XYZ file of C-alpha atoms in Angstrom:
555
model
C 56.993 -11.522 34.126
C 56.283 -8.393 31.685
C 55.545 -10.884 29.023
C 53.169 -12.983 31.361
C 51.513 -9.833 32.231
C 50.521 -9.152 28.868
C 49.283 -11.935 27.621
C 46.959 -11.834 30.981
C 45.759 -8.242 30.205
C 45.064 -9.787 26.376
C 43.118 -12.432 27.194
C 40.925 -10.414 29.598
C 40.370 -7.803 26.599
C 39.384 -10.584 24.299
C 37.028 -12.164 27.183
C 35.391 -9.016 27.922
C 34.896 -8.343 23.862
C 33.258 -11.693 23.847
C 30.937 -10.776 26.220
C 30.009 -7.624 24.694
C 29.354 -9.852 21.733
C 31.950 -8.362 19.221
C 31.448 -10.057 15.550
C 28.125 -11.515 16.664
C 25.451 -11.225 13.597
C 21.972 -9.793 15.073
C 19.112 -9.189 12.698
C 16.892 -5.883 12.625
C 13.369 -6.327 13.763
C 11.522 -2.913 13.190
C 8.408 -5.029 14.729
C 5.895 -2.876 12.510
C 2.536 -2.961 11.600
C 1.676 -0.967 8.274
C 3.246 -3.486 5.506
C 2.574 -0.593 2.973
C 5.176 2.032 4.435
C 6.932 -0.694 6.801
C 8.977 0.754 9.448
C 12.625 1.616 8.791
C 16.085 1.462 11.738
C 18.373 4.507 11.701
C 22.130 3.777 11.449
C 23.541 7.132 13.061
C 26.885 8.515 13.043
C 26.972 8.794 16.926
C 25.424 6.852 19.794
C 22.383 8.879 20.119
C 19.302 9.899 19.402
C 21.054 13.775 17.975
C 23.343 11.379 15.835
C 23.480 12.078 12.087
C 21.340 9.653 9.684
C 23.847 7.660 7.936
C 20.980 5.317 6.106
C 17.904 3.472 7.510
C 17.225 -0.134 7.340
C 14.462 -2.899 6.735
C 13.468 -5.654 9.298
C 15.677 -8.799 8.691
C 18.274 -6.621 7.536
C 21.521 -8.520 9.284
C 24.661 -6.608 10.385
C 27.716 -7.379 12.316
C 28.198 -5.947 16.089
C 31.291 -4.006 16.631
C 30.431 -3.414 20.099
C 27.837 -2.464 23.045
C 28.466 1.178 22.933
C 25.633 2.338 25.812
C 22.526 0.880 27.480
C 20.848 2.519 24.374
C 22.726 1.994 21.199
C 25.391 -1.277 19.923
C 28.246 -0.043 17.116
C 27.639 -1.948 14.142
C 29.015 -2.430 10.481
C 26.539 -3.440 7.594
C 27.399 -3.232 3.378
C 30.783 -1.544 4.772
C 29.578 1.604 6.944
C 30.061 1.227 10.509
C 27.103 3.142 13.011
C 25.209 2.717 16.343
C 21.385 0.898 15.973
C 19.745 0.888 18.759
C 20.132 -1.720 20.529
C 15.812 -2.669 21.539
C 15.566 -3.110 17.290
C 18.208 -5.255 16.883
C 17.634 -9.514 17.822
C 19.632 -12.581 17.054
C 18.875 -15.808 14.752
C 17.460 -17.376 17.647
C 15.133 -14.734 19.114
C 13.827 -14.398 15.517
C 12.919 -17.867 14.820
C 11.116 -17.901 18.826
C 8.868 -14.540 17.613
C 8.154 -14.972 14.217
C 8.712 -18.756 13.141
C 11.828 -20.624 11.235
C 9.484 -20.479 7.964
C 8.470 -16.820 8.512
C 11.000 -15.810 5.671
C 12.179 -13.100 8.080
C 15.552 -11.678 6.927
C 14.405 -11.854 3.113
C 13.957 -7.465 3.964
C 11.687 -5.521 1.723
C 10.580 -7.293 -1.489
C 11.273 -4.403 -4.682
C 11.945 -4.355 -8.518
C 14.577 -3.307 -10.923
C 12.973 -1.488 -13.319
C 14.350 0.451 -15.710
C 11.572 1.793 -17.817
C 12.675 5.722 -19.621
C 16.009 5.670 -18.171
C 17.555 4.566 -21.526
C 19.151 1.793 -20.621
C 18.446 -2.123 -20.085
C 20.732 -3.157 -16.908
C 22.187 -1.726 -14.411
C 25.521 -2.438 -12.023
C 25.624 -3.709 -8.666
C 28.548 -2.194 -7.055
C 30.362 -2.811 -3.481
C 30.135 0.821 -2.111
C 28.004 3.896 -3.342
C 30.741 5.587 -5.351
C 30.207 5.009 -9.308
C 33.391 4.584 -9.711
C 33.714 1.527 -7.154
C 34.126 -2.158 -8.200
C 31.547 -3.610 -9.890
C 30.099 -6.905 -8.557
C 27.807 -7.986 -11.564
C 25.310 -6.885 -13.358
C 21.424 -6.733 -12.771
C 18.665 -6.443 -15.285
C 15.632 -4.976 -15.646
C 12.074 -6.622 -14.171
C 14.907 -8.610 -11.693
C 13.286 -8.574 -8.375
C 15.710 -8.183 -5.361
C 15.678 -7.594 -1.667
C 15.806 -4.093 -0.478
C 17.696 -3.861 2.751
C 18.698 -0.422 3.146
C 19.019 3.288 1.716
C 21.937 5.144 1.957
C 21.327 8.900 0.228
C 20.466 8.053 -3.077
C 21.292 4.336 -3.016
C 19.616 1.151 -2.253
C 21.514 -1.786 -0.443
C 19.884 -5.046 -2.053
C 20.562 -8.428 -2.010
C 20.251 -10.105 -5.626
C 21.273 -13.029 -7.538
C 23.535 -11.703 -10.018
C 25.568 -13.844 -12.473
C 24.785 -17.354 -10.742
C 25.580 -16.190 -6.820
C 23.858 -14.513 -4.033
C 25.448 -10.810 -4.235
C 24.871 -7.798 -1.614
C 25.808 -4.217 -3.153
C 24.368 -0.852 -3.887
C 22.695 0.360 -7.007
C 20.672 3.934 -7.521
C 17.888 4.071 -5.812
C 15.960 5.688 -8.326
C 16.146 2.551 -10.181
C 14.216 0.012 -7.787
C 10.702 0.578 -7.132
C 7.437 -1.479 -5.598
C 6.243 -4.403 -6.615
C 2.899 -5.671 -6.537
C -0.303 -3.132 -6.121
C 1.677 -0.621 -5.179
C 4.540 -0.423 -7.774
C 2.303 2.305 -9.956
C 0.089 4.834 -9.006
C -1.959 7.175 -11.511
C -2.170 11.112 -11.410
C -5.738 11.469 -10.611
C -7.306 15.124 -9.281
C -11.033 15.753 -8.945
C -11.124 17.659 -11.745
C -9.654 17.345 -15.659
C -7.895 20.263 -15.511
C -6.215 19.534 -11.549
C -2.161 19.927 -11.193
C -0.555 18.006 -9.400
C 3.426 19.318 -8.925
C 6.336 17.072 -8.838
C 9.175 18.871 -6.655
C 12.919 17.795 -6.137
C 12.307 17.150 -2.419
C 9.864 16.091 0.056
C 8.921 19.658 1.567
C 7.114 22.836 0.948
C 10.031 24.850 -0.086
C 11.177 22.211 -2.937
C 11.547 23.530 -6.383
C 9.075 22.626 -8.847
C 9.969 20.157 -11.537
C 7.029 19.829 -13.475
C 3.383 19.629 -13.652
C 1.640 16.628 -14.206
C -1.218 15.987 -16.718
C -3.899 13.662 -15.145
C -3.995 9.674 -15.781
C -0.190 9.918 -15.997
C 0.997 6.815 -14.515
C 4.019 7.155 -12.252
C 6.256 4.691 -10.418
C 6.634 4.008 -6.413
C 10.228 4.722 -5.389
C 11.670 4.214 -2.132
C 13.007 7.290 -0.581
C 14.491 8.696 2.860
C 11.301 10.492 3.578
C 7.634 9.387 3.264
C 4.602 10.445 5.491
C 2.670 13.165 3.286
C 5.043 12.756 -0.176
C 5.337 10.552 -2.310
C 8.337 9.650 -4.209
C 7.736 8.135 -7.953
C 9.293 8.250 -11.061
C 7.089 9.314 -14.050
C 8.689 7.560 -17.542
C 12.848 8.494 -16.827
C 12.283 11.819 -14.091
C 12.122 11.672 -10.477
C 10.689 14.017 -7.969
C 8.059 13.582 -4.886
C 4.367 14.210 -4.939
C 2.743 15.678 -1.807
C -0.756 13.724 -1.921
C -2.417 13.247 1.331
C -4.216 16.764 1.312
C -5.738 16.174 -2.432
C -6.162 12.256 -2.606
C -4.145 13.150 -6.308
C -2.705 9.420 -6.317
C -4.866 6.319 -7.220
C -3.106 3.178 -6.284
C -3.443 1.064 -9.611
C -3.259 -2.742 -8.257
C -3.549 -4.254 -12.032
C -3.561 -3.713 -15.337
C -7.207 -4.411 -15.432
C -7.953 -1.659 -12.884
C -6.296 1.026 -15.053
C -10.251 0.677 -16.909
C -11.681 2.705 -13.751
C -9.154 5.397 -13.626
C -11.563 8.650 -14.703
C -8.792 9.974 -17.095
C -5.852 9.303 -19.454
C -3.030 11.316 -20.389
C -3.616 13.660 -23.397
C -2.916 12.612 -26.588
C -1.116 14.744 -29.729
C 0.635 14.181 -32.459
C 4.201 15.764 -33.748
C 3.034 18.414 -36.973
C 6.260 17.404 -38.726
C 9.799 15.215 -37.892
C 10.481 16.455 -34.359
C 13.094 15.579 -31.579
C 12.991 13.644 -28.572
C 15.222 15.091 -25.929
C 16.697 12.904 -22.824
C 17.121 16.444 -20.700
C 14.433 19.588 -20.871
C 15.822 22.358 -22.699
C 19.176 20.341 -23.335
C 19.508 20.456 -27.333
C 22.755 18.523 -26.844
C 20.688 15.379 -25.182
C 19.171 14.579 -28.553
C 17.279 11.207 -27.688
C 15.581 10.125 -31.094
C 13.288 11.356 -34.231
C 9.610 11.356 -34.096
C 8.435 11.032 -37.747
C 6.079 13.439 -38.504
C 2.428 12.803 -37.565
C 3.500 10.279 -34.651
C 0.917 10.190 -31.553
C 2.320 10.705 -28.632
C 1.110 10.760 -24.630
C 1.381 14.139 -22.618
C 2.839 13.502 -19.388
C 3.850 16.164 -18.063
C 5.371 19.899 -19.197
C 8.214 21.750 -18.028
C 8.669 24.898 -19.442
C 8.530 24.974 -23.168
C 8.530 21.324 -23.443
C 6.628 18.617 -23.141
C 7.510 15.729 -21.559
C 5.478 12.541 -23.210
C 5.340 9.063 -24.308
C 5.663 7.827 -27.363
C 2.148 6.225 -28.222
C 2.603 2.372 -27.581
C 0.845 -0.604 -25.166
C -2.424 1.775 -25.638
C -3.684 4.634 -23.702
C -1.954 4.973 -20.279
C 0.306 2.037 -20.819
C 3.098 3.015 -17.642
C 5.740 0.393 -19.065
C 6.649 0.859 -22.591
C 7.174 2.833 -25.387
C 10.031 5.728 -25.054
C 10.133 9.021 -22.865
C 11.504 12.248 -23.558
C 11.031 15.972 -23.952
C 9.515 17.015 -27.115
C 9.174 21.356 -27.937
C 5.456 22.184 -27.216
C 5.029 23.728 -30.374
C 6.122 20.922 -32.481
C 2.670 18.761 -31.048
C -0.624 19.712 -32.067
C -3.669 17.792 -31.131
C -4.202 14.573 -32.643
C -6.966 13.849 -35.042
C -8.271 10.255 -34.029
C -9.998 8.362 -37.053
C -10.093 5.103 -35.271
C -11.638 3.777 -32.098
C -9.543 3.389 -29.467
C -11.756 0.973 -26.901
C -15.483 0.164 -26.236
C -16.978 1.358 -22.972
C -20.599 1.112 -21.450
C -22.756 3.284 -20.236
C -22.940 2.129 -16.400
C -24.813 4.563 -14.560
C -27.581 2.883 -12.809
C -30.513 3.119 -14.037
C -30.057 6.172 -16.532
C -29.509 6.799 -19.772
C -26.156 9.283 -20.498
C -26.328 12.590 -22.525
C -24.600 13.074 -25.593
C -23.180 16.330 -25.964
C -21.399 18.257 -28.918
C -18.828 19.651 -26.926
C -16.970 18.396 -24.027
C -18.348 20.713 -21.703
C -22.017 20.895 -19.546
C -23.357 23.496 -21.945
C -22.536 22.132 -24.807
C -25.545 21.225 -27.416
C -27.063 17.883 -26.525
C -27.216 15.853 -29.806
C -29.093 12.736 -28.296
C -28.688 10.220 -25.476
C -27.471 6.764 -24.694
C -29.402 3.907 -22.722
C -28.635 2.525 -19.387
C -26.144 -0.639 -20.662
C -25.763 0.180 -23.983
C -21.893 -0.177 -25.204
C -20.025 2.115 -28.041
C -17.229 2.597 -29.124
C -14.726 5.742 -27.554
C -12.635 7.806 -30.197
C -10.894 9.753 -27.557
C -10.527 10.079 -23.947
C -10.017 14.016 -23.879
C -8.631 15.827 -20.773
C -11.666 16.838 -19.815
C -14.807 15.122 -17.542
C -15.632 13.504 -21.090
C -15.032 11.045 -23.297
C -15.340 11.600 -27.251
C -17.744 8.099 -28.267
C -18.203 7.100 -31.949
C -22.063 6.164 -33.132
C -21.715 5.008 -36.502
C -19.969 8.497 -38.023
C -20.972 10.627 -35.301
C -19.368 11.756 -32.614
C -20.457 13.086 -29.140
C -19.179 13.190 -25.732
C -20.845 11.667 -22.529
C -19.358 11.841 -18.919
C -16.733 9.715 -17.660
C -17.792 8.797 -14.720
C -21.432 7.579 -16.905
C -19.282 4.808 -18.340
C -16.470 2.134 -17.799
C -14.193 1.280 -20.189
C -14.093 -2.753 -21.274
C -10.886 -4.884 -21.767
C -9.797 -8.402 -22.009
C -10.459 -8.667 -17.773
C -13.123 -6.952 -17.370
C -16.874 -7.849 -18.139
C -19.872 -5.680 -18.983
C -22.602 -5.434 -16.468
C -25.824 -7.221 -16.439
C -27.787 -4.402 -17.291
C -28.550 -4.649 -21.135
C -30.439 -2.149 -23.299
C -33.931 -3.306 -24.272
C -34.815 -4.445 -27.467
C -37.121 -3.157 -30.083
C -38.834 -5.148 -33.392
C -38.678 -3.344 -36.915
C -42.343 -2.620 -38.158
C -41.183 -3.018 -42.255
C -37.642 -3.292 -43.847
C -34.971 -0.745 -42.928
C -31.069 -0.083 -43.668
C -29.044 0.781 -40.863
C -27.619 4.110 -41.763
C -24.036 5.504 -40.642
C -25.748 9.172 -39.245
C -28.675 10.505 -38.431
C -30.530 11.972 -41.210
C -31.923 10.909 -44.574
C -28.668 11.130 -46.646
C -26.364 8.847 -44.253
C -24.961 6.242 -46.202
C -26.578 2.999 -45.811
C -24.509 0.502 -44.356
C -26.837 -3.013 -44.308
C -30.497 -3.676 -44.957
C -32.710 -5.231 -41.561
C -35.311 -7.300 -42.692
C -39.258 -6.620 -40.867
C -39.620 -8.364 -37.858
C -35.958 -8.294 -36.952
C -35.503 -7.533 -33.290
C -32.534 -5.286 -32.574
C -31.224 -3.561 -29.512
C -31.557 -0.006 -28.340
C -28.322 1.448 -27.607
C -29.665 5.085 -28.068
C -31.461 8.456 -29.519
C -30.687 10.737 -31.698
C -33.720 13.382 -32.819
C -35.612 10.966 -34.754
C -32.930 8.175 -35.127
C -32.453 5.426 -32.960
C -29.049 4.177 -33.039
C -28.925 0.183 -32.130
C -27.129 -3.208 -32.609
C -28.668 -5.373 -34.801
C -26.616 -8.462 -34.441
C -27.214 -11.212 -32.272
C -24.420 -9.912 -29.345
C -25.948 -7.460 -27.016
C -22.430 -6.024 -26.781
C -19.825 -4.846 -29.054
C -16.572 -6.536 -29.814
C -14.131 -5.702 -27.546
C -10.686 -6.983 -29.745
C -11.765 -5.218 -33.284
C -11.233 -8.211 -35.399
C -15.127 -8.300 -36.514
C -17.395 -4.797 -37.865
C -20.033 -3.886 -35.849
C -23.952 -4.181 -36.835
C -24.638 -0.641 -35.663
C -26.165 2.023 -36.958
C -29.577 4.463 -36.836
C -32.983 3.446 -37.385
C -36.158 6.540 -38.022
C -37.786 5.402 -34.887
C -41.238 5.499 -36.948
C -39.957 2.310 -38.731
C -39.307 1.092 -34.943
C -42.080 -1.016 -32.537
C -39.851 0.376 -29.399
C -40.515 0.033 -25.696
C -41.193 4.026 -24.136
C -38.778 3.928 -22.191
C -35.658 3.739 -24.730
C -37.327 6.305 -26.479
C -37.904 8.797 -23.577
C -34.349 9.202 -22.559
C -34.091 12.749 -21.469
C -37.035 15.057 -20.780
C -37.332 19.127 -20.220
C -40.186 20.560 -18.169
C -42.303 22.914 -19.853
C -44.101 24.448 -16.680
C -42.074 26.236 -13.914
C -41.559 24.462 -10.610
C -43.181 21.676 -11.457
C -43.147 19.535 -8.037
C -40.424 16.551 -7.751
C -41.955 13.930 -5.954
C -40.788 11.191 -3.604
C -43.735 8.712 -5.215
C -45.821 8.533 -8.447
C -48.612 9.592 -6.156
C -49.932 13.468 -5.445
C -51.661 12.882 -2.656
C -48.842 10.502 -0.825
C -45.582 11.220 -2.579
C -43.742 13.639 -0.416
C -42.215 17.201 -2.277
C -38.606 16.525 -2.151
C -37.901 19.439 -4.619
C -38.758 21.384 -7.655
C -37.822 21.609 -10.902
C -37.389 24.874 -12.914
C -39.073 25.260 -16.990
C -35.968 24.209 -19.739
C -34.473 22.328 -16.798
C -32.961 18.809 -18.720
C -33.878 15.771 -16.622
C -32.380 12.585 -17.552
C -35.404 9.583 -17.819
C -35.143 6.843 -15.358
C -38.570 5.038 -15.602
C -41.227 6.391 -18.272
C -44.960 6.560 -17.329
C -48.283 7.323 -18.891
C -49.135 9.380 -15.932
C -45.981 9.763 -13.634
C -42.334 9.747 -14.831
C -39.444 8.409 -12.307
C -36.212 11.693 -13.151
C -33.842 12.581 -11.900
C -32.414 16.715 -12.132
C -29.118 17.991 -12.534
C -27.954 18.076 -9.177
C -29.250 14.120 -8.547
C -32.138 14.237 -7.078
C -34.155 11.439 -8.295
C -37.870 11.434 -7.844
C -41.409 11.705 -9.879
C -43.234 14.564 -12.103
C -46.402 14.470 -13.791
C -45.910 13.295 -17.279
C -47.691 15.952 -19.009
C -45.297 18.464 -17.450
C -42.650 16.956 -19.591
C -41.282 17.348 -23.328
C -39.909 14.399 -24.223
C -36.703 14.821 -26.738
């Protein structure tokens, strides 16, 4: 009778764990909206809302039910921790294919990317619980996309194919990031000389790391906490950005777009052999030898070090070359001899200042036209870019220009073209004793890609633009604009006013054009349309309207 009992009571426990639907697979369905920071379930340590965070979880994440704990919250195991979800997040196959379709692709989780770029090493194990020294389930490489389905700590639960088979295990978190337009994100302040602070954690009272240069590109991580930080990985360091009060993080969606960014990480070179240290300060993390002279990118500093790239890909290349900590007084500026990329001058209408310096007051040397492409020589961590005109060099602003590249194609404005009035050599400077470079024949028509004192500098082959690869010279160089039958307007690029407060008009007309403002005697005005009797300018602070033409000296 005992024995009859028992296997009564049995049954009923095994009847009344099948109703509470113990071993049943249900899915998570976070139901959000914002696909770029997607919504993420807590697994908690007790069946409450004041229950510990054991790890959080993606929609279409799938775990096994343990048991219907409260009205609230169902006891489930997932990747080998057992928890309480709640319950109104969690749905089965069925309800999932009834809400969001059977080709929806729900369950696939969050899509990510291995990638191991500056962490000195080319794969990476998958193992079956987040203890390093847990069994390894194969091995993953870098680029290999993957499902994210969870963080635990400092650990991502993924689903991957690893060595021919569908595995689920736990690698470092710090070594999956986005994929897509949102895997990379450049260090971009308002101003050159803006730092931006990568911290150890996502709060106000995390220690500083380092300080990041701007155009360093950084990687999107995944992390416990998002909102107003950022977590990224710049070259083989990790840390969290706070960027919603400064805007100091441009989403870079392509390689292509990486040509609008306003700056690029500063370049030096090593004075003599130097080393490349894994860890800051660590002389026992020896990494590699820079030979002396080697150009390298300035991501970051910490300290007395700085942390950089070695010079490969190009400028701002995010995903090659190696990263490491170099002694800041082993790097001294780089001299560049060679051009580095062709840009145009893209500012409207106007033509862009060349300066001497890389700074508002510095000495203007000439001026470019509205169109007109050249050829950069450095990108400088300033709000200019160094340009090359035959063998001088001047800086213009970078937000007057866009850089050109295999994907990206110039405007339609062109510079204008002038005819030569008798036989001239294009010279390599300014001035009378420049070398000579290539004889122009009269009657040639060239274009006007500047000004320079009595020099224009222009492009006399048949391409309005320059050659973007390298493989072929350039027919540039400067012209005495005497020799020169030139419209007026690529000659009058920039103007100064030689009466004070001369009236800024809003038309070339006294008597209708309304004052919109005045401009002051020395006052620089860049040229926007040149007239006999009115000229269309526009003053340092961008206000664009009309003055007299005799109140201007042209330069």
């Amino acid at each position: 009778m005992k024995k009859i009992c028992c296997m009564l009571l049995a049954m009923a426990l095994l009847t009344a764990l099948a109703g509470l639907g113990v071993c049943e697979s249900l899915f998570v369905d976070n139901r959000e909206t914002d696909k770029i920071y997607p919504e993420r379930l807590n697994l908690r340590a007790e069946p409450s809302k004041n229950g510990g965070i054991l790890g959080l979880y993606y929609t279409g994440a799938e775990v096994e039910v343990l048991g219907r704990e409260n009205e609230d919250y169902t006891k489930v195991q997932i990747g080998g921790m057992t928890g309480y979800m709640a319950s109104e997040y969690l749905i089965t196959a069925e309800e999932a294919e009834a809400r969001y379709g059977a080709d929806s692709g729900f369950g696939t989780c969050r899509a990510a990317e291995v990638d191991l770029t500056g962490l000195w090493r080319s794969t990476i194990p998958l193992l079956a619980s987040t203890d390093l020294q847990g069994d390894t389930l194969g091995t993953l490489s870098d680029g290999q996309a993957v499902e994210l389905v969870g963080i635990i700590d400092d650990w991502a639960y993924v689903a991957a194919q690893a060595d021919g088979q569908r595995l689920m295990g736990y690698i470092a978190l710090d070594a999956l990031t986005d994929v897509g337009a949102y895997k990379v994100v450049i260090v971009s302040g308002a101003k050159a000389d803006s730092k931006t602070i990568l911290y150890d954690a996502p709060n106000d009272r995390a220690k500083e790391i380092m300080v990041l240069k701007n155009g360093t590109a950084c990687f999107n991580l995944f992390g416990r906490k998002e909102g107003n930080w950022c977590k990224v990985r710049v070259g083989g360091v990790t840390g969290w950005v706070k960027y919603t009060q400064a805007g100091n993080l441009a989403a870079l969606t392509d390689a292509s777009q990486r040509n609008t960014i306003p700056y690029y990480p500063l370049m030096m070179q090593t004075k003599t052999d130097a080393l490349l240290y894994s860890v800051s300060g660590d002389l026992t993390q020896q990494y590699m030898t820079l030979g002396q002279n080697m150009k390298v990118e300035v991501l970051a500093e910490h300290d007395n070090y700085a942390y950089v790239r070695t010079y490969e890909g190009g400028a701002g290349a995010y995903d090659c070359g190696d990263f490491g900590y170099v002694s800041l007084s082993d790097l001294t500026l780089t001299q560049a001899t060679s051009s580095v990329g062709v840009a145009q001058v893209d500012d409207d209408d106007l033509p862009s200042v060349l300066l001497d310096e890389p700074d508002a007051d510095g000495k203007m040397i000439g001026a470019l036209c509205s169109g007109a492409q050249v050829r950069i020589v450095d990108y400088t961590q300033t709000d200019y870019v160094q340009v090359a005109l035959g063998s001088l060099t001047g800086y213009i602003r970078k937000s007057e220009i866009r850089l050109l590249g295999a994907n990206e194609s110039p405007s339609e404005r062109i510079p204008q073209r002038a005819t030569l009035r008798e036989d001239a050599a294009l010279l390599d400077g300014p001035s009378q004793g420049a070398q000579e470079e290539e004889s122009v024949a009269s009657g040639s028509r060239v274009y006007m890609l500047g000004v320079c004192g009595d020099y224009a500098f222009v492009q006399a082959g048949d391409s309005v633009g320059l050659d973007i690869s390298g493989e072929s010279a350039d027919r540039t160089g400067f012209i005495p604009l005497a020799k020169l039958n030139a419209p007026a307007s690529t000659t009058h690029l920039t103007a100064f006013v030689n009466t004070d407060k001369v009236n800024l008009r809003s038309e070339a007309n006294s008597q209708t054009g309304a004052i919109i403002g005045r401009a002051r005697t020395g006052e620089r005005l860049r040229v926007a349309d040149y007239g006999v009797k009115w000229t269309c300018v526009v003053t340092p602070d961008g206000k664009r309207g009309y003055i007299m033409t005799e109140y201007l000296e042209f330069e």
